Coordinates of C-alpha atoms in Angstrom, one line a residue:
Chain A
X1016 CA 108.2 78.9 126.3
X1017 CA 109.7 82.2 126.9
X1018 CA 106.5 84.4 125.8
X1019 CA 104.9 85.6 129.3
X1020 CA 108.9 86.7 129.9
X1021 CA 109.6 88.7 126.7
X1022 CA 106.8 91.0 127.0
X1023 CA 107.6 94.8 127.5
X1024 CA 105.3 95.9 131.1
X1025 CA 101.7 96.5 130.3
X1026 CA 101.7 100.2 131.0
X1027 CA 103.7 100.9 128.2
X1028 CA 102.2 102.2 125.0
X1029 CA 101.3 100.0 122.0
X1030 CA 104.4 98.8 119.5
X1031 CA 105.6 101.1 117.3
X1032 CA 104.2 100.9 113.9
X1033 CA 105.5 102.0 110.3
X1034 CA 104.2 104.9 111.3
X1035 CA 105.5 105.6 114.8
X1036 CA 109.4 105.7 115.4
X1037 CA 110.8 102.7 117.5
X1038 CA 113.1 105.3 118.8
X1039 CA 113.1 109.0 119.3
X1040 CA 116.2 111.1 120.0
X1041 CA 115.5 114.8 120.8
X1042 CA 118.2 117.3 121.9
X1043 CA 120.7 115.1 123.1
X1044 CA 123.7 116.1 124.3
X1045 CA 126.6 114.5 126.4
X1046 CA 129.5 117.0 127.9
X1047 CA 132.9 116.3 129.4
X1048 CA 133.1 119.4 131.6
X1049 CA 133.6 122.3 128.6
X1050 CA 134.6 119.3 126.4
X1051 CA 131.6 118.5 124.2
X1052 CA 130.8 114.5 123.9
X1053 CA 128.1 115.0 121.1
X1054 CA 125.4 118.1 121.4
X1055 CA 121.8 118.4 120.2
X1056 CA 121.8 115.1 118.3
X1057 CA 117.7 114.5 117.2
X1058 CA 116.4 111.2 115.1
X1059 CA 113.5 109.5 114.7
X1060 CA 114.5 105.7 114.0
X1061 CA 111.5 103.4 112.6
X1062 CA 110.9 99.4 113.0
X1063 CA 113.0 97.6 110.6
X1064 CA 115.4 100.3 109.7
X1065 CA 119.0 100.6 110.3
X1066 CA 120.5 103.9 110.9
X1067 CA 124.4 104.2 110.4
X1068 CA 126.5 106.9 112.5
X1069 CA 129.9 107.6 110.9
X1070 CA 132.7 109.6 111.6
X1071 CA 136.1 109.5 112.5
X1072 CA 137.8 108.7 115.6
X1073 CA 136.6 111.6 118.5
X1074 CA 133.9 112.3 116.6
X1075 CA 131.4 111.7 119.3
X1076 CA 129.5 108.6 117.6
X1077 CA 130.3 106.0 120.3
X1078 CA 129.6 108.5 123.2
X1079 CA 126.1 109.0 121.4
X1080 CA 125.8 105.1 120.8
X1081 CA 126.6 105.1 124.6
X1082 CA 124.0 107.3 125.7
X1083 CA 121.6 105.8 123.3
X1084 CA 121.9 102.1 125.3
X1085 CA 122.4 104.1 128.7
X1086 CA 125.8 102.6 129.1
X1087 CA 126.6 106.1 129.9
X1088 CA 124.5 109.2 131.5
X1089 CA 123.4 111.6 128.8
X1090 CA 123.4 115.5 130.1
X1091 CA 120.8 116.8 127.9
X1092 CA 117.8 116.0 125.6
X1093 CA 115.3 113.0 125.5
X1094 CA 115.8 109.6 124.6
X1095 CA 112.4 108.4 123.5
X1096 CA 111.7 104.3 123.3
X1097 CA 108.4 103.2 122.6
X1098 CA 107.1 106.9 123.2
X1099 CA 108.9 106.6 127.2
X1100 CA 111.7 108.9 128.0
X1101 CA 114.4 106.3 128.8
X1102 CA 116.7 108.4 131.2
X1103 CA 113.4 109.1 133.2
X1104 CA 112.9 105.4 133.4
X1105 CA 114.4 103.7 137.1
X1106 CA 117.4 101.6 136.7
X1107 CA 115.8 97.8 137.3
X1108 CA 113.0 98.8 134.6
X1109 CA 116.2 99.7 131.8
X1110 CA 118.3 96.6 132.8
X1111 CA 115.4 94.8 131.5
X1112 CA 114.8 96.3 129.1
X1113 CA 118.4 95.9 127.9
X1114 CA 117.6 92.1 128.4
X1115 CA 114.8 92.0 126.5
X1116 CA 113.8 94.2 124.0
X1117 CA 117.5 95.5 123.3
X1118 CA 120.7 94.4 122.4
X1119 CA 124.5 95.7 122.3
X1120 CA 126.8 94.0 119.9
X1121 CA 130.5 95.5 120.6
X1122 CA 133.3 95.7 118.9
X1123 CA 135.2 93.3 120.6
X1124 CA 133.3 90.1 121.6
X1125 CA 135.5 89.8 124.6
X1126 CA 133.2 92.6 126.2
X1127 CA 130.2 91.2 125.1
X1128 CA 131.0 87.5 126.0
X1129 CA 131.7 85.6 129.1
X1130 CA 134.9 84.0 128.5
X1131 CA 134.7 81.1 130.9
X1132 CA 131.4 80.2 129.8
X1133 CA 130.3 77.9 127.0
X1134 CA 129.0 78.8 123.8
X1135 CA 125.8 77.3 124.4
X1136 CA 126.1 78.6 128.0
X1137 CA 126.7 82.5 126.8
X1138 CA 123.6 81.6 124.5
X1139 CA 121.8 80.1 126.9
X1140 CA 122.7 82.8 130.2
X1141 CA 120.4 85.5 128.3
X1142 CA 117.5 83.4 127.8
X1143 CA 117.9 82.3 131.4
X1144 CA 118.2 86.5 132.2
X1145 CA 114.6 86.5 130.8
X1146 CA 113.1 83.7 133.2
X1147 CA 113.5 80.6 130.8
X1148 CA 114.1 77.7 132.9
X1149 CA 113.8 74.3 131.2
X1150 CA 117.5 73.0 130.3
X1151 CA 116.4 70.9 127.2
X1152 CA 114.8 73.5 125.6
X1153 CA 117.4 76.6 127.0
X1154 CA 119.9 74.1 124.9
X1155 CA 117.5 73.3 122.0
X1156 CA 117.5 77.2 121.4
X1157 CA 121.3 77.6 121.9
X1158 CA 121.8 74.8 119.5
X1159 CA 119.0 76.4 116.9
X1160 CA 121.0 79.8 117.3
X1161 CA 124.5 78.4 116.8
X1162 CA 123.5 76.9 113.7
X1163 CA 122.0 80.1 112.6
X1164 CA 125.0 82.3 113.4
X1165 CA 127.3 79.3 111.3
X1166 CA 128.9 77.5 114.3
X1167 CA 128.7 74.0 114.5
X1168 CA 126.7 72.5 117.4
X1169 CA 129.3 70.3 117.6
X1170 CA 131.5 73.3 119.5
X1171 CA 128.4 73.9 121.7
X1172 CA 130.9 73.2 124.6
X1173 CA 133.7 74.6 123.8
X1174 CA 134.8 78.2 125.4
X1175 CA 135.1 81.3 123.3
X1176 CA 138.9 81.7 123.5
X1177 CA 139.0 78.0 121.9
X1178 CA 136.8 80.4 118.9
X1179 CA 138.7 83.0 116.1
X1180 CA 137.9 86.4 116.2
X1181 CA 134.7 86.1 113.4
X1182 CA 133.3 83.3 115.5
X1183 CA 133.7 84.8 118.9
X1184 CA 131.7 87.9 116.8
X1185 CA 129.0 85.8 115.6
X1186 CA 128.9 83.8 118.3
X1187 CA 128.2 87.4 120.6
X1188 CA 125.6 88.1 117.9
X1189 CA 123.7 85.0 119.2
X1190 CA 124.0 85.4 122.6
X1191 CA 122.2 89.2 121.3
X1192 CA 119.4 87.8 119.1
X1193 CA 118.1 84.9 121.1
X1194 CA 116.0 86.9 123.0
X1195 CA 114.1 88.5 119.9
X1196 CA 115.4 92.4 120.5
X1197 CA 113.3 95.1 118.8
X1198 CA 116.4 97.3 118.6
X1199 CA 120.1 96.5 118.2
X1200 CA 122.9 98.3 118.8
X1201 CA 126.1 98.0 117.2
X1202 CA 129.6 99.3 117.8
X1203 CA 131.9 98.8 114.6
X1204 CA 130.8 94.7 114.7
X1205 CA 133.4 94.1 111.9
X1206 CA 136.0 96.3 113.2
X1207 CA 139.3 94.0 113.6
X1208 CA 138.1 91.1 111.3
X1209 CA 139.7 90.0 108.1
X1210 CA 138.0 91.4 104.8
X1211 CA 136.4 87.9 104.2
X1212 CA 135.3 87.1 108.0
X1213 CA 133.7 90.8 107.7
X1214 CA 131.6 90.0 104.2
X1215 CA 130.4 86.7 106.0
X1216 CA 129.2 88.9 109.1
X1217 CA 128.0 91.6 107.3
X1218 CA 126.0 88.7 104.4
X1219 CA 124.6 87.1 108.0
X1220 CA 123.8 90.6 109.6
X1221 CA 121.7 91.7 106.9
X1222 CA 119.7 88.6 106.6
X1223 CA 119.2 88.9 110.8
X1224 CA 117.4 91.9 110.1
X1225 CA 115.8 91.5 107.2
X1226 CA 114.0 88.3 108.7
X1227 CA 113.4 89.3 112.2
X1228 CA 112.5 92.8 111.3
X1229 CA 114.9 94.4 113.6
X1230 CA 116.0 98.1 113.8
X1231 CA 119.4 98.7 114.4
X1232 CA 121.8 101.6 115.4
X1233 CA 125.6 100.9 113.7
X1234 CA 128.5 102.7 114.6
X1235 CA 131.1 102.5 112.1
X1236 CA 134.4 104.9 110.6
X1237 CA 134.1 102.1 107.4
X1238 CA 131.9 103.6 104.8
X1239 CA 131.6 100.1 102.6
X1240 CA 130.0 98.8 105.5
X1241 CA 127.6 101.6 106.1
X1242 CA 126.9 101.3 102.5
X1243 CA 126.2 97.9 102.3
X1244 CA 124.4 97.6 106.0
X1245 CA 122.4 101.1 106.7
X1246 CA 119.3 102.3 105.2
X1247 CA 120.0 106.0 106.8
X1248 CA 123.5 107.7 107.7
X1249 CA 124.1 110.0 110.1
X1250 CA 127.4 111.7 110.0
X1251 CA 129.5 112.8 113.0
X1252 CA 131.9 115.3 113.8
X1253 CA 133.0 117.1 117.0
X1254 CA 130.2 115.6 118.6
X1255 CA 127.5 117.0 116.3
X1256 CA 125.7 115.9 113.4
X1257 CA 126.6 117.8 110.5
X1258 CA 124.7 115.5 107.9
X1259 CA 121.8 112.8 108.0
X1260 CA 119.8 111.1 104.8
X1261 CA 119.0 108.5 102.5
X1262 CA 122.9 106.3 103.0
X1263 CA 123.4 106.1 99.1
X1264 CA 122.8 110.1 98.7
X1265 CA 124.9 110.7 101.5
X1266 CA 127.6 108.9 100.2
X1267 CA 127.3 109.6 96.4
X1268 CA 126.5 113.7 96.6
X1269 CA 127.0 114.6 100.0
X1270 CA 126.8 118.2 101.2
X1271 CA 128.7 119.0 103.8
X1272 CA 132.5 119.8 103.4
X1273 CA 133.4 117.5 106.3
X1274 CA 131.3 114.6 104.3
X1275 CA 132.7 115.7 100.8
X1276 CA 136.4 115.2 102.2
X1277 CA 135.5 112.0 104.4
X1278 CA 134.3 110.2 101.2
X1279 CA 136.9 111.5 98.9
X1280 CA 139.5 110.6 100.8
X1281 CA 138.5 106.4 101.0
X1282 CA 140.4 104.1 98.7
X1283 CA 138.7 103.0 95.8
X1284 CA 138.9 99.3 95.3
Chain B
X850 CA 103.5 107.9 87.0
X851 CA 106.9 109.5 86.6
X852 CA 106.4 113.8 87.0
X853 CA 109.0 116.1 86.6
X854 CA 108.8 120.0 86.8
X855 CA 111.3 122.7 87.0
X856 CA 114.0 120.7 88.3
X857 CA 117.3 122.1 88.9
X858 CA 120.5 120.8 90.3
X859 CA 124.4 122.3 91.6
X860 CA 127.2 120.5 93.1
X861 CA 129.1 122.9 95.4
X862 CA 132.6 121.2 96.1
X863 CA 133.7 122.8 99.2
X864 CA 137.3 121.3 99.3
X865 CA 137.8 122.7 95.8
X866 CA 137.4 126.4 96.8
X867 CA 133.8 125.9 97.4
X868 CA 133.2 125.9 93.6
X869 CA 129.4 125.9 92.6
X870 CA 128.8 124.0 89.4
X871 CA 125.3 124.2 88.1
X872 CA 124.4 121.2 85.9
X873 CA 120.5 121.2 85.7
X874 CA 118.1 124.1 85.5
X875 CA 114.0 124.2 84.1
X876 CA 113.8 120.3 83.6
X877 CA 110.7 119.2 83.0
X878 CA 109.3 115.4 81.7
X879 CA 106.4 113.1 81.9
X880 CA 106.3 109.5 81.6
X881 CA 103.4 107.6 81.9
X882 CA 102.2 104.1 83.0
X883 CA 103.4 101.4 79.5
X884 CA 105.9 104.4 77.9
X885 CA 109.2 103.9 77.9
X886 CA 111.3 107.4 77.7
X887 CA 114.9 107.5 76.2
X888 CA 117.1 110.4 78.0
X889 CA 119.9 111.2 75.0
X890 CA 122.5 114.2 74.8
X891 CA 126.3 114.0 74.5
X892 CA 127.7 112.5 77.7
X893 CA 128.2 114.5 80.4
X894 CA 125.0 116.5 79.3
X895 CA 123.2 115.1 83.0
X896 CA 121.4 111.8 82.0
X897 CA 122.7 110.1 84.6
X898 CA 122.8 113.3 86.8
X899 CA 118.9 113.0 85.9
X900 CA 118.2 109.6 86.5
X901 CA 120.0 109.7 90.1
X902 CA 117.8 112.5 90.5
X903 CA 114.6 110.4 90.4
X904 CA 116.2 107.7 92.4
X905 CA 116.9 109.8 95.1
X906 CA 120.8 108.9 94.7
X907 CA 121.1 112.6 94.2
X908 CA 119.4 115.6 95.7
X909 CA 117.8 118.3 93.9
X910 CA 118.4 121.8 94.5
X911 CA 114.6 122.9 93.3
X912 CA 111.7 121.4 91.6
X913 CA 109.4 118.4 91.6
X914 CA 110.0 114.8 90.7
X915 CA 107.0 113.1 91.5
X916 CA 107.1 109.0 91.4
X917 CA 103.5 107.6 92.3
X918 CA 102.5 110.2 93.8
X919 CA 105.5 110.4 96.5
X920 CA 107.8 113.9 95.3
X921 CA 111.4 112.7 95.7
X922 CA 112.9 115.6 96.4
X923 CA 111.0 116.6 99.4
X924 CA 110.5 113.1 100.7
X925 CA 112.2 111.6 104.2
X926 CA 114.5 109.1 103.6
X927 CA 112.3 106.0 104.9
X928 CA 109.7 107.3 102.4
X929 CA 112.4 106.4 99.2
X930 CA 113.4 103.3 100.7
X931 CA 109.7 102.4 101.0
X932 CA 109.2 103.6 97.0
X933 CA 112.4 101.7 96.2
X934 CA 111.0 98.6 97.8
X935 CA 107.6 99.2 96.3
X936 CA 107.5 101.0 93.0
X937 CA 110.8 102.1 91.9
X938 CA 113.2 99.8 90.2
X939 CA 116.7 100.5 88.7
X940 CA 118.5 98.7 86.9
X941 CA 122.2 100.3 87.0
X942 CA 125.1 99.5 85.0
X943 CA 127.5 98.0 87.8
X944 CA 126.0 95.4 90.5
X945 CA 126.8 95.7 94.0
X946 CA 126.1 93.3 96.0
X947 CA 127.3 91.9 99.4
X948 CA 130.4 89.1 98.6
X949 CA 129.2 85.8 99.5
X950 CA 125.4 86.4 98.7
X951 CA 124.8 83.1 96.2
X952 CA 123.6 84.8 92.8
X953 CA 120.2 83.1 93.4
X954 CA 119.4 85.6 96.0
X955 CA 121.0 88.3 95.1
X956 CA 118.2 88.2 92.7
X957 CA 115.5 87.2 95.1
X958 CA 116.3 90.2 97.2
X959 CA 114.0 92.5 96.4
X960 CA 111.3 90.0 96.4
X961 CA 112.4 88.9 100.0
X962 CA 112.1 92.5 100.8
X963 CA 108.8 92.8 100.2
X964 CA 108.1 90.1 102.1
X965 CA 107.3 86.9 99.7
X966 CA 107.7 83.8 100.4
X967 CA 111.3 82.4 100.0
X968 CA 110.1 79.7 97.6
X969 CA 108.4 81.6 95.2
X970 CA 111.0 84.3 95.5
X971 CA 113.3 81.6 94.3
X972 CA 111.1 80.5 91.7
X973 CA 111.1 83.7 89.9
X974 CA 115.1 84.5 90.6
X975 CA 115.8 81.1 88.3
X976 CA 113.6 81.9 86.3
X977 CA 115.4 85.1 85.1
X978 CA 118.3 83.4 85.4
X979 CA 117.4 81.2 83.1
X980 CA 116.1 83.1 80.8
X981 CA 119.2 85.7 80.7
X982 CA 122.0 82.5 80.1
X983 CA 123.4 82.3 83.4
X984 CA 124.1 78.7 84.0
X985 CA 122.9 76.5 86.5
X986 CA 126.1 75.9 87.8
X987 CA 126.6 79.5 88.8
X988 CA 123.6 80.3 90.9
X989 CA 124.6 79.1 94.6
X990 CA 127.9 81.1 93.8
X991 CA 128.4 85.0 94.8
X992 CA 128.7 86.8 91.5
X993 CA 131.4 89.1 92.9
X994 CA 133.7 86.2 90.7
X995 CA 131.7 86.5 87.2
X996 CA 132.7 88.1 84.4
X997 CA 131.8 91.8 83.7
X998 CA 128.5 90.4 81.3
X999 CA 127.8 87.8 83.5
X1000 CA 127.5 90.3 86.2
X1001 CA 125.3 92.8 84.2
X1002 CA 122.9 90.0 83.4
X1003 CA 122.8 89.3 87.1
X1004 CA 122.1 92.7 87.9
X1005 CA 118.9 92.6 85.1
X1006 CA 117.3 89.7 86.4
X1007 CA 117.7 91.7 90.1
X1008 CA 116.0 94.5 88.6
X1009 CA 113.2 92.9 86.7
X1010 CA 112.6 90.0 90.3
X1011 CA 109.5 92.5 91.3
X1012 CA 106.9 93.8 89.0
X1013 CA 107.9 97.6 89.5
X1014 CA 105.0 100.7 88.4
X1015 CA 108.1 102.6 87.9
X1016 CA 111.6 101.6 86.2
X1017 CA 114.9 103.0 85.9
X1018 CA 117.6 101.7 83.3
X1019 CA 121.0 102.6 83.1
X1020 CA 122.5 101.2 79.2
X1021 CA 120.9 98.0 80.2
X1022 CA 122.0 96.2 77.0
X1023 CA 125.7 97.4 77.0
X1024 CA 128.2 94.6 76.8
X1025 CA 125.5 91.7 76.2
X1026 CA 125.7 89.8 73.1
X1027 CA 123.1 89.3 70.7
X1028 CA 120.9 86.5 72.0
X1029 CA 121.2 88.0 75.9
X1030 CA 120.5 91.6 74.5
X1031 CA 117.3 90.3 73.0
X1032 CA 116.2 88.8 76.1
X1033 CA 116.5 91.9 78.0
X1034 CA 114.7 93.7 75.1
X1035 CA 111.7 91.3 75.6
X1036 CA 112.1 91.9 79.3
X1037 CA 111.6 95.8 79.0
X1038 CA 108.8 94.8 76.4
X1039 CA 107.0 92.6 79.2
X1040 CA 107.0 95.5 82.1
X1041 CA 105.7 98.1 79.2
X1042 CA 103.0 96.1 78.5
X1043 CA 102.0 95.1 82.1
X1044 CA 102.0 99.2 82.7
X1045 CA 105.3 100.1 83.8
X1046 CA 106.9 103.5 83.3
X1047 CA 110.2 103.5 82.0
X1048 CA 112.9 105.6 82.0
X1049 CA 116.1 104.4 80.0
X1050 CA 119.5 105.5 78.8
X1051 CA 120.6 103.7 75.6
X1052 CA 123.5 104.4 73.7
X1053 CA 122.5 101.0 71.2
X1054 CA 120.4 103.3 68.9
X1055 CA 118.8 100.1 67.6
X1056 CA 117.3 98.7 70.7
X1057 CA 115.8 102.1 71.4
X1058 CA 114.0 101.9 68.4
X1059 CA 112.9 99.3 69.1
X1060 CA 111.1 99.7 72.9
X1061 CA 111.3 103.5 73.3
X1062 CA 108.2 105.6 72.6
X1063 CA 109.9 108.9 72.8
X1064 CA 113.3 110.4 73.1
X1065 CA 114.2 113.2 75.7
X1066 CA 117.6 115.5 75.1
X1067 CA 118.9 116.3 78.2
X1068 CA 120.8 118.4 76.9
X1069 CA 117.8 121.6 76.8
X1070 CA 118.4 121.0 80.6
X1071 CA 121.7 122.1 80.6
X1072 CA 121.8 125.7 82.7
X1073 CA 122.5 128.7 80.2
X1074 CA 125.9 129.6 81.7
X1075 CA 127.6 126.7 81.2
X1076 CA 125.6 125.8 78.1

């Protein structure tokens, strides 16, 4: 139904492969006058992985994650997608892109969601985004996509305040996914959620990407969720990377003193 | 299929006046495809240092560890996850697993990972269930709630799901009793003879006998200083 829609322009190079990065960050840098935002960040990120960013508070990652999904205007360096510079790319070409091919799960669903709306109807708005126009099926989908995100198609109706916080969360990780992304990005997604509401997002999260293949970029200060969720960390402090690897070596001999005291100094439960 | 040469290895703890411990120099092993190899030495002589080593869990200051063909320690992170995935199993002594993941796939995992079908992948998770003594009951439930040998047995039949070239075990028949020790004994039995290289840490003497073809003392890697 929504196939002719979903497609990225024909111009564009062919998908990334194994082989070829998804995404490729060179040199890039984001400055608040003399204040740096992050500077010289480079990655390479390939289909199907997911990269974690940690740090703590200040430490530049949600400025990067920010620049990464052009939510804000990067000063320096290349932001590579699919081999195409995105801060080269005119503004109606990356809004569709951010409707299509990419998705932004934040930390609080109240900025990813529309309040008023319906459940199926926040669902249903970004298929809608991408040119689907048949009601049956736009609601077949939204129903199909509540169900896999654990909310009853009974509440198809109902308005996200009427949801709790882990709903309203999955619910916004719906609304994301329905379209197929290639390359999610995350903004602490179980920041603010009760131990057990976070291990039943993080349980569904991983099982999202596993089956639809789906590289993602996570910003998060909790290590046991970079642990459990990220192949690759990247670790962030005054706005520059100061480590990057495999996340288990990172975490279990890292290198850096700023890494050696940040993963001494969790609580061990 | 498992290569080591001139390995070495340091921890420098910065927040502890930038102390520089060296814990591995000049280690050296081969393993190859149907051998299994026991690492021994007093503990704290670097046999799990060693085996963290090969997993990539820990980086290497010098050397080679070649797995298949990839070298560990020079290899991008995507290229271990891809080994891990592929050819490198471990079995290690504590499971950790997302809460809420039913035990059935928590054992399918790695078999989902690479891409099998769902069925069959669940096929295989039961049976290794069954075979270790985990009851029926038990297997649409997380194991985050079993009991410390209930957990280890989980964390077996996860690490024997794929067919791995290459194996890892971490005191894999610690805390099992007799009748579940001898299943994983058979287990390690059944990847040797399929071609599997294994590397093993065992402190029950007697099941080393038994499937171990040789015996490496870590403890010849220990650098001279701190020897």
């Amino acid at each position: 139904m929504m196939g002719s829609h979903m497609t990225f322009p024909a111009e564009t190079p062919p998908l990334a492969t194994p082989e070829t990065p998804l995404l490729r960050v060179e040199g890039l840098g984001k400055f608040y006058g003399a204040r740096i935002g992050c500077a010289d960040v480079c990655f390479d990120l390939f289909p199907g992985e997911v990269l974690g960013i940690v740090g703590e508070s200040g430490s530049g990652k949600s400025t990067l994650l920010s620049c990464l999904a052009g939510f804000l205007e990067a000063d320096a360096g290349r932001v590579l997608y699919r081999g195409r510079d995105i801060r080269a790319m005119a503004e109606p070409e990356r809004r569709m892109l951010s409707r299509t091919e990419w998705a932004f799960v934040h930390q609080n669903p109240r900025d990813g969601l529309r309040m008023g709306v319906s459940a199926g109807g926040n669902v249903g708005e970004r298929l809608m985004a991408v040119g689907a126009r048949n009601y049956g099926s736009i609601r077949d989908t939204a129903t199909d996509w509540l169900g896999r995100v654990e909310i009853a198609p009974e509440r198809i109706d109902d308005r996200p305040r009427q949801f709790s916080g882990g709903m309203q969360q999955r619910l916004q990780i719906a609304r994301n996914l329905v379209t197929g992304p290639r390359l999610v990005f995350m903004d602490e997604p179980t920041g603010g959620l009760d131990v057990s509401v976070q291990a039943r997002l993080l349980d569904l999260l991983r099982g999202l990407v596993r089956d639809m293949g789906l590289s993602v970029i996570i910003v998060t200060h909790d290590l046991a969720v970079a642990r459990l969720l990220a192949d690759r960390l990247m670790v962030m402090k005054d706005g520059h990377v100061i480590e990057q690897g495999l996340t288990d070596q990172v975490l279990d001999d890292p290198q850096a003193a700023y890494t050696q005291l940040l993963v001494s100094s969790v609580l061990q439960v | 299929m498992i290569d080591i040469e001139n390995l070495s290895k340091s921890f420098t703890l910065h927040n502890q006046g930038g102390a520089v411990i060296p814990v591995m120099a000049g280690a050296q092993m081969h393993v190859a495809r149907g051998e299994c190899v026991a690492l021994t030495g007093a503990s704290g002589a670097g046999k799990s240092t060693l085996m963290r080593m090969i997993y990539g869990n820990y980086l290497a200051a010098s050397g080679v560890i070649r797995v298949g063909g990839l070298d560990v320690v020079r290899a991008a992170p995507r290229e271990i996850i891809a080994l891990r995935r592929e050819t490198l199993g471990y079995v290690s002594q504590f499971l950790r697993v997302v809460p809420r993941v039913p035990t059935r796939t928590v054992v399918a995992e790695p078999l989902l990972a690479l891409g099998r079908p769902q069925a069959e992948a669940f096929a295989r998770a039961e049976d290794l269930l069954r075979r270790l003594n985990i009851p029926e009951r038990l297997w649409s439930l997380s194991p985050t709630t079993f009991s410390g040998g209930e957990q280890q047995r989980v964390n077996i039949a996860r690490g024997f799901a794929h067919d791995y070239p290459a194996l890892l075990l971490d005191e894999p028949t610690a805390s099992l009793d007799a009748a579940n020790r001898a299943v994983v004994l058979d287990l390690i039995a059944d990847a040797k003879a399929r071609g599997a290289a294994i590397v093993g840490i065992f402190h029950d003497e007697a099941a080393r006998a038994l499937v171990c073809d040789r015996e490496i003392d870590v403890t010849g890697f220990t650098p001279a200083r701190v020897a």
